[in-house]
PDB file of C-alpha atoms in Angstrom:
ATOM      1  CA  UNK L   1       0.000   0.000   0.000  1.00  0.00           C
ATOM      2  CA  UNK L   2       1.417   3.712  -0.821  1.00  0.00           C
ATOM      3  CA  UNK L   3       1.733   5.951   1.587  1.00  0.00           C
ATOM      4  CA  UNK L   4      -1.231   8.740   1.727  1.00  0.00           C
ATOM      5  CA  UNK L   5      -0.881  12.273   3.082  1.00  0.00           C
ATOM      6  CA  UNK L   6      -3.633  14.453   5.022  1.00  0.00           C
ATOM      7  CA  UNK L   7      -4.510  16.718   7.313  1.00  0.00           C
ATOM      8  CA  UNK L   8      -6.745  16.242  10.490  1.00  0.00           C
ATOM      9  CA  UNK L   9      -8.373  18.387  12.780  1.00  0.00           C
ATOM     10  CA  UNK L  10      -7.782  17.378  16.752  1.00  0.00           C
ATOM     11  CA  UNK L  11      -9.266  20.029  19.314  1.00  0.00           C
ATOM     12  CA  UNK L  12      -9.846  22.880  16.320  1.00  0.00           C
ATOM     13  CA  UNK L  13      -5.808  22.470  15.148  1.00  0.00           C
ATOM     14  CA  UNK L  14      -4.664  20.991  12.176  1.00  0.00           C
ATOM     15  CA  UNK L  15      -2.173  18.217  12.003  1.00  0.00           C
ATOM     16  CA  UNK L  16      -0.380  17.200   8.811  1.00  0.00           C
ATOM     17  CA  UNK L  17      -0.041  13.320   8.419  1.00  0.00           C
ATOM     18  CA  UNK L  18       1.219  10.264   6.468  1.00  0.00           C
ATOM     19  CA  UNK L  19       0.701   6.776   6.414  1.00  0.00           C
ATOM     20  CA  UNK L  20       0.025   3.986   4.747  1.00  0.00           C
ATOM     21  CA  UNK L  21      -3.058   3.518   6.194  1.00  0.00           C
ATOM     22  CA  UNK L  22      -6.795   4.426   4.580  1.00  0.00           C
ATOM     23  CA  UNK L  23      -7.690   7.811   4.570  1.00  0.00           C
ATOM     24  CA  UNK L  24     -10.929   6.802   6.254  1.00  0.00           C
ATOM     25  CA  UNK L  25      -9.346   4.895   9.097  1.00  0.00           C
ATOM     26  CA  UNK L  26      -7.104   7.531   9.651  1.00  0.00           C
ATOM     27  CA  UNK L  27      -9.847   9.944  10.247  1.00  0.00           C
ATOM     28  CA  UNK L  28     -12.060   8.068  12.212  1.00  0.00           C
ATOM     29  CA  UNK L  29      -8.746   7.577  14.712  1.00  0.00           C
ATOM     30  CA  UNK L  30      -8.729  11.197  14.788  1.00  0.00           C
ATOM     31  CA  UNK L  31     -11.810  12.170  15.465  1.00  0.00           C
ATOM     32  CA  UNK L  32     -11.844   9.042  18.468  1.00  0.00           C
ATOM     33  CA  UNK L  33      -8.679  11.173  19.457  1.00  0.00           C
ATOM     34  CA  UNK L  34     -11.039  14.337  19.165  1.00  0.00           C
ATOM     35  CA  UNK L  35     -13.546  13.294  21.089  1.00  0.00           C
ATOM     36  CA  UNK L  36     -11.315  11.590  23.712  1.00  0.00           C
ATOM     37  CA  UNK L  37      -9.750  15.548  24.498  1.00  0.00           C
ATOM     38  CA  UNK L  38     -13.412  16.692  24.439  1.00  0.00           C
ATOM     39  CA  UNK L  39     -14.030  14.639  27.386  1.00  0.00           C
ATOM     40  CA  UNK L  40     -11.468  16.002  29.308  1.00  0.00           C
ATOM     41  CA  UNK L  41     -11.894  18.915  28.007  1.00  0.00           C
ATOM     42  CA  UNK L  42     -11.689  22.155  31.013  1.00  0.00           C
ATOM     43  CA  UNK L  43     -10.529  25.627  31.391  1.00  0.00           C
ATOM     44  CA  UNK L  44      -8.801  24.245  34.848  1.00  0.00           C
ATOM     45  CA  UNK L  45      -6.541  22.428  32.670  1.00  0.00           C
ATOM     46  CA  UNK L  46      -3.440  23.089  30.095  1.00  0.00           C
ATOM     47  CA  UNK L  47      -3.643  22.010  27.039  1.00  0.00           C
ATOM     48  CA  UNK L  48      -1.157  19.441  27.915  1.00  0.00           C
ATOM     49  CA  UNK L  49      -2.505  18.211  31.006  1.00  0.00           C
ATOM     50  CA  UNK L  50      -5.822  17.494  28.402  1.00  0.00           C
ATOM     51  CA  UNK L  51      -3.624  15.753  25.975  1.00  0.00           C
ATOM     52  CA  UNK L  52      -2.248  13.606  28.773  1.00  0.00           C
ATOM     53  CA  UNK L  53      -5.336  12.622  30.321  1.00  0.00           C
ATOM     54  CA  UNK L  54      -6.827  11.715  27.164  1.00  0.00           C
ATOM     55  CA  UNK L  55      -4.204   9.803  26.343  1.00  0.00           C
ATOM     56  CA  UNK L  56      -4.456   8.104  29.812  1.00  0.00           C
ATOM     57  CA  UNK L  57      -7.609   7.576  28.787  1.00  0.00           C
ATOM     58  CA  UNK L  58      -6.686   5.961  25.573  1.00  0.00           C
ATOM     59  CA  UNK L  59      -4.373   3.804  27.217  1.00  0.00           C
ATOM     60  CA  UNK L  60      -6.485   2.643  30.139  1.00  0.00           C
ATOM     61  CA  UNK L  61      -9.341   1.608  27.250  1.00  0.00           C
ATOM     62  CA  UNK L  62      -6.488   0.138  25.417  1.00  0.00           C
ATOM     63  CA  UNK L  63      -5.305  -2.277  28.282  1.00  0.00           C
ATOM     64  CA  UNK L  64      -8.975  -3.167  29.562  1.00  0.00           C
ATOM     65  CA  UNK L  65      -9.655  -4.044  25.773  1.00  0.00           C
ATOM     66  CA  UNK L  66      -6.497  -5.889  25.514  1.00  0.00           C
ATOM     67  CA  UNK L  67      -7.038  -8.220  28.607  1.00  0.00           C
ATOM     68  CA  UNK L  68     -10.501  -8.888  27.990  1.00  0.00           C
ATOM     69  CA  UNK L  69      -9.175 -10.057  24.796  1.00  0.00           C
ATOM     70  CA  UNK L  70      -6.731 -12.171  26.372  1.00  0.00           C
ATOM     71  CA  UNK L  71      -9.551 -12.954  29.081  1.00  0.00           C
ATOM     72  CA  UNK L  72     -12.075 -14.110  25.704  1.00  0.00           C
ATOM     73  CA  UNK L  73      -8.890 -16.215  24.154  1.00  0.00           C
ATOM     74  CA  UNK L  74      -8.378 -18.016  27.248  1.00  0.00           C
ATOM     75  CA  UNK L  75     -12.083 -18.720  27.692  1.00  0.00           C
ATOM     76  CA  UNK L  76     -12.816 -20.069  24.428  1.00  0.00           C
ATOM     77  CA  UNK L  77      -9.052 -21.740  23.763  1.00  0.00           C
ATOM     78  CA  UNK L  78     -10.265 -24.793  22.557  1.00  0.00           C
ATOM     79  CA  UNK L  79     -13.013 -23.268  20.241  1.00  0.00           C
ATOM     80  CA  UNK L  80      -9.864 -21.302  19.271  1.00  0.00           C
ATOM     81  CA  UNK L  81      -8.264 -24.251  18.201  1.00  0.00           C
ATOM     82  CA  UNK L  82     -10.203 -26.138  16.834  1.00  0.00           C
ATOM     83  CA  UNK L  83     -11.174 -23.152  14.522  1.00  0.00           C
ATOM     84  CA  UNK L  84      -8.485 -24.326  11.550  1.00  0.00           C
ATOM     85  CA  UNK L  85     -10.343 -28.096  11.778  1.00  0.00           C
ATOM     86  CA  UNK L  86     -13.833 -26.530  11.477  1.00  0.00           C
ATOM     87  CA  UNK L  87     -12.694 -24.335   8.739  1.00  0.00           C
ATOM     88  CA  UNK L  88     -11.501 -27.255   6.643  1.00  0.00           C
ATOM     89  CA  UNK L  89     -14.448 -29.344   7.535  1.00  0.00           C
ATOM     90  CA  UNK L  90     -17.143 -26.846   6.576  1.00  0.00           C
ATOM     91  CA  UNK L  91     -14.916 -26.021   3.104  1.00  0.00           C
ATOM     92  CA  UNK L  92     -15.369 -29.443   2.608  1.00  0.00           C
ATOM     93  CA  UNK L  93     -18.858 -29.712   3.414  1.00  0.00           C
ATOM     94  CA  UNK L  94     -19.402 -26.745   0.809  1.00  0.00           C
ATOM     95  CA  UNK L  95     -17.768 -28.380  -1.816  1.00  0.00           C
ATOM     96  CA  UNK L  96     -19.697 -32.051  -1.353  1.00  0.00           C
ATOM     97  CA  UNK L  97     -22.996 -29.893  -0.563  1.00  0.00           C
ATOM     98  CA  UNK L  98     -22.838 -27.727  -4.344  1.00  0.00           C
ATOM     99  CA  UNK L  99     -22.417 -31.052  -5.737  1.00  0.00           C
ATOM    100  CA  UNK L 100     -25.641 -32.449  -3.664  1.00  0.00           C
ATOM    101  CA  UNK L 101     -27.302 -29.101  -4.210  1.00  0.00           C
ATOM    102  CA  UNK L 102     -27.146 -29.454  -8.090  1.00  0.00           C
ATOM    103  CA  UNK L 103     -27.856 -33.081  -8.019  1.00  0.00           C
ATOM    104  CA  UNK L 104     -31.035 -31.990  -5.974  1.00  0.00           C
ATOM    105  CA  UNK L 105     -31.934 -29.449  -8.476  1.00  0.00           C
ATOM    106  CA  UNK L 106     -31.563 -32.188 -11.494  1.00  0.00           C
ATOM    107  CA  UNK L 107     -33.731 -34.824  -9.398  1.00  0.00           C
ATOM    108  CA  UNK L 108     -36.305 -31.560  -8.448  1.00  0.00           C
ATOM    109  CA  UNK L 109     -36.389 -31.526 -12.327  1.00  0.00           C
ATOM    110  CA  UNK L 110     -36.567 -35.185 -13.418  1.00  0.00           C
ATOM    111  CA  UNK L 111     -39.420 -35.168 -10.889  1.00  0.00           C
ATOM    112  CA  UNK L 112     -40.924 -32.409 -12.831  1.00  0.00           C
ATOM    113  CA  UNK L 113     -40.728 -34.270 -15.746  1.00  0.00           C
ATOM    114  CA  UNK L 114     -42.049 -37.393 -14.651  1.00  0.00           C
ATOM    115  CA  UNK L 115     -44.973 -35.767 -12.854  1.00  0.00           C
ATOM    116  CA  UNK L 116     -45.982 -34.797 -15.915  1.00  0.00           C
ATOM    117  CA  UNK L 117     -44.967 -37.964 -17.759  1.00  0.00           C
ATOM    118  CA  UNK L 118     -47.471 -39.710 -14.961  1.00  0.00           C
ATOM    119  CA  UNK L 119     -50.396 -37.092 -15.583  1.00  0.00           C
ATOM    120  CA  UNK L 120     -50.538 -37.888 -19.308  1.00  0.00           C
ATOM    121  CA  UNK L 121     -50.067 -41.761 -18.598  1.00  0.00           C
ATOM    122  CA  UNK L 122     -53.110 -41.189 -15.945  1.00  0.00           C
ATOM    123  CA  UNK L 123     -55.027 -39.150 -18.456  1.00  0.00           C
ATOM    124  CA  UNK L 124     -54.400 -42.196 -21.290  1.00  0.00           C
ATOM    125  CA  UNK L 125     -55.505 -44.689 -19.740  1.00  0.00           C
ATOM    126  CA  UNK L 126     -58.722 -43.025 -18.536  1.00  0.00           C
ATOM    127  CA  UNK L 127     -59.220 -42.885 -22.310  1.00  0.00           C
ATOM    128  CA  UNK L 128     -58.161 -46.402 -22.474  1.00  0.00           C
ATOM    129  CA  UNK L 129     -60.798 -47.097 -19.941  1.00  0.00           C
ATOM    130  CA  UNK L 130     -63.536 -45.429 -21.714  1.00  0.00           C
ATOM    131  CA  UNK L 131     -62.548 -47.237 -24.988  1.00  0.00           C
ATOM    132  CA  UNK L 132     -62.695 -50.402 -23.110  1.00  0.00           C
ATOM    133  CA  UNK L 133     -66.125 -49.503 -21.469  1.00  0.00           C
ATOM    134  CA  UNK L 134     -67.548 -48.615 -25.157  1.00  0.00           C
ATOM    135  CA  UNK L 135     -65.868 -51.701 -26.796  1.00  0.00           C
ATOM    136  CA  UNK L 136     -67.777 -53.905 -23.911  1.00  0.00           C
ATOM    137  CA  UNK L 137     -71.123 -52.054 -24.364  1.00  0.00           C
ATOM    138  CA  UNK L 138     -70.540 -52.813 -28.525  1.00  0.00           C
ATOM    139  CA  UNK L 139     -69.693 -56.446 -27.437  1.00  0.00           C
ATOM    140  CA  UNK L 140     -72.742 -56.308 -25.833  1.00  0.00           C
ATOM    141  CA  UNK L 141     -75.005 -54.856 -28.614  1.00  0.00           C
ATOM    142  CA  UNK L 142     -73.072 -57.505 -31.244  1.00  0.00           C
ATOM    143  CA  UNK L 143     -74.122 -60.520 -28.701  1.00  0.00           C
ATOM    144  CA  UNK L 144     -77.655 -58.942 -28.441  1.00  0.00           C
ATOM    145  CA  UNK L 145     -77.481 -58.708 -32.462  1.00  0.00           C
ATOM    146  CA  UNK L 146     -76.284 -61.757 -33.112  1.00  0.00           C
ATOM    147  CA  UNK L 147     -78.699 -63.688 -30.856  1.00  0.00           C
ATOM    148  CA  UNK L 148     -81.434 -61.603 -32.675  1.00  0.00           C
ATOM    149  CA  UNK L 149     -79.959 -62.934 -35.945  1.00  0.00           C
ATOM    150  CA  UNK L 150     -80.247 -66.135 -34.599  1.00  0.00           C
ATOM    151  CA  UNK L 151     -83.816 -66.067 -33.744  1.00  0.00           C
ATOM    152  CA  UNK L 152     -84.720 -64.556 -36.782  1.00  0.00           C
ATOM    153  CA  UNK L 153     -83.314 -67.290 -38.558  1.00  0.00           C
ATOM    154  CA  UNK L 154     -84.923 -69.807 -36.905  1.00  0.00           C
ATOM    155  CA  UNK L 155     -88.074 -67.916 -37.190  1.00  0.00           C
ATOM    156  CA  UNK L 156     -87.059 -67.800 -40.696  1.00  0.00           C
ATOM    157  CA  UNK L 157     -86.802 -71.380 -41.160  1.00  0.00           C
ATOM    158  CA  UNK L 158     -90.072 -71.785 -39.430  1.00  0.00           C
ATOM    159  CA  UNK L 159     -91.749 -69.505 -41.860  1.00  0.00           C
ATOM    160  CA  UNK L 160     -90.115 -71.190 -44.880  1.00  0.00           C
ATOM    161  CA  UNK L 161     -91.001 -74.836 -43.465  1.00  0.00           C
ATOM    162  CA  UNK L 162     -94.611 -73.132 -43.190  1.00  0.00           C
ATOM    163  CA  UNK L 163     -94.767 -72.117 -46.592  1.00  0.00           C
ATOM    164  CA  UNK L 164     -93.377 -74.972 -48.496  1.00  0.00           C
ATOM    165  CA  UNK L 165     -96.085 -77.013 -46.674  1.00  0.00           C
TER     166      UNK L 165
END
């Protein structure tokens, strides 16, 4: 990173800087500066004595951050850990689960397919079942037909016995 150059205000004065730092992180820590010497901020006090006390300040926040830190490392040490394991685990898992995922999403789509590949079966052979139910009822009419054919022939015969008599 390049180094950047800028000017901050702290307590209404402006202070050239550089660093290699971003602009906007160097201006929030000046204006947490800024508002640290507001706090301490008094007419009973030289401008140094402000500067020092916020910076006592600063420091004091620093070191009760720092040991909590050390306090929340020691506390959770084995979560700590284990952190590089559960990384690795979970990368795998992501990699196995996309390949699940899409093989879900094909299967979500065969099923689709053969949802509608069952509809138009289910729809075919209610038409098969009508057909069969008309071909029965024809059956039907053909038996009734032919067993009228039948008695008409024999009622045929009797009528031709009857007039060659």
């Amino acid at each position: 990173m390049s180094e950047i150059r800028l000017e901050v205000k702290i307590d209404g004065v402006k202070y050239p800087l550089v660093s290699k730092e971003s602009k906007e992180s160097i201006e929030k820590i000046a204006a947490y500066v800024d508002g640290k010497i507001k706090d301490v901020k008094s007419d009973k006090l030289t401008f140094d004595r402000q500067l020092i006390l916020a910076s006592l300040n600063i420091a004091d926040e620093y070191f009760k951050d720092k040991e909590s830190f050390k306090e929340y490392c020691e506390e959770n040490k084995e979560a700590i850990e284990a952190y590089p394991a559960v990384k690795n685990e979970l990368e795998t898992f992501k990699s196995e689960y996309g390949t699940y995922k899409e093989d879900l999403e094909d299967k979500k789509a065969e099923l689709k397919d053969l949802k509608i590949l069952l509809q138009e079966k289910d729809a075919e052979i209610l038409n098969l079942s009508k057909a069969e139910n008309d071909a029965n009822k024809l059956r039907e009419k053909i038996k009734a037909l032919q067993k009228q054919v039948m008695d008409l022939t024999k009622e045929n015969e009797i009528l031709k016995g009857k007039i060659d008599e």
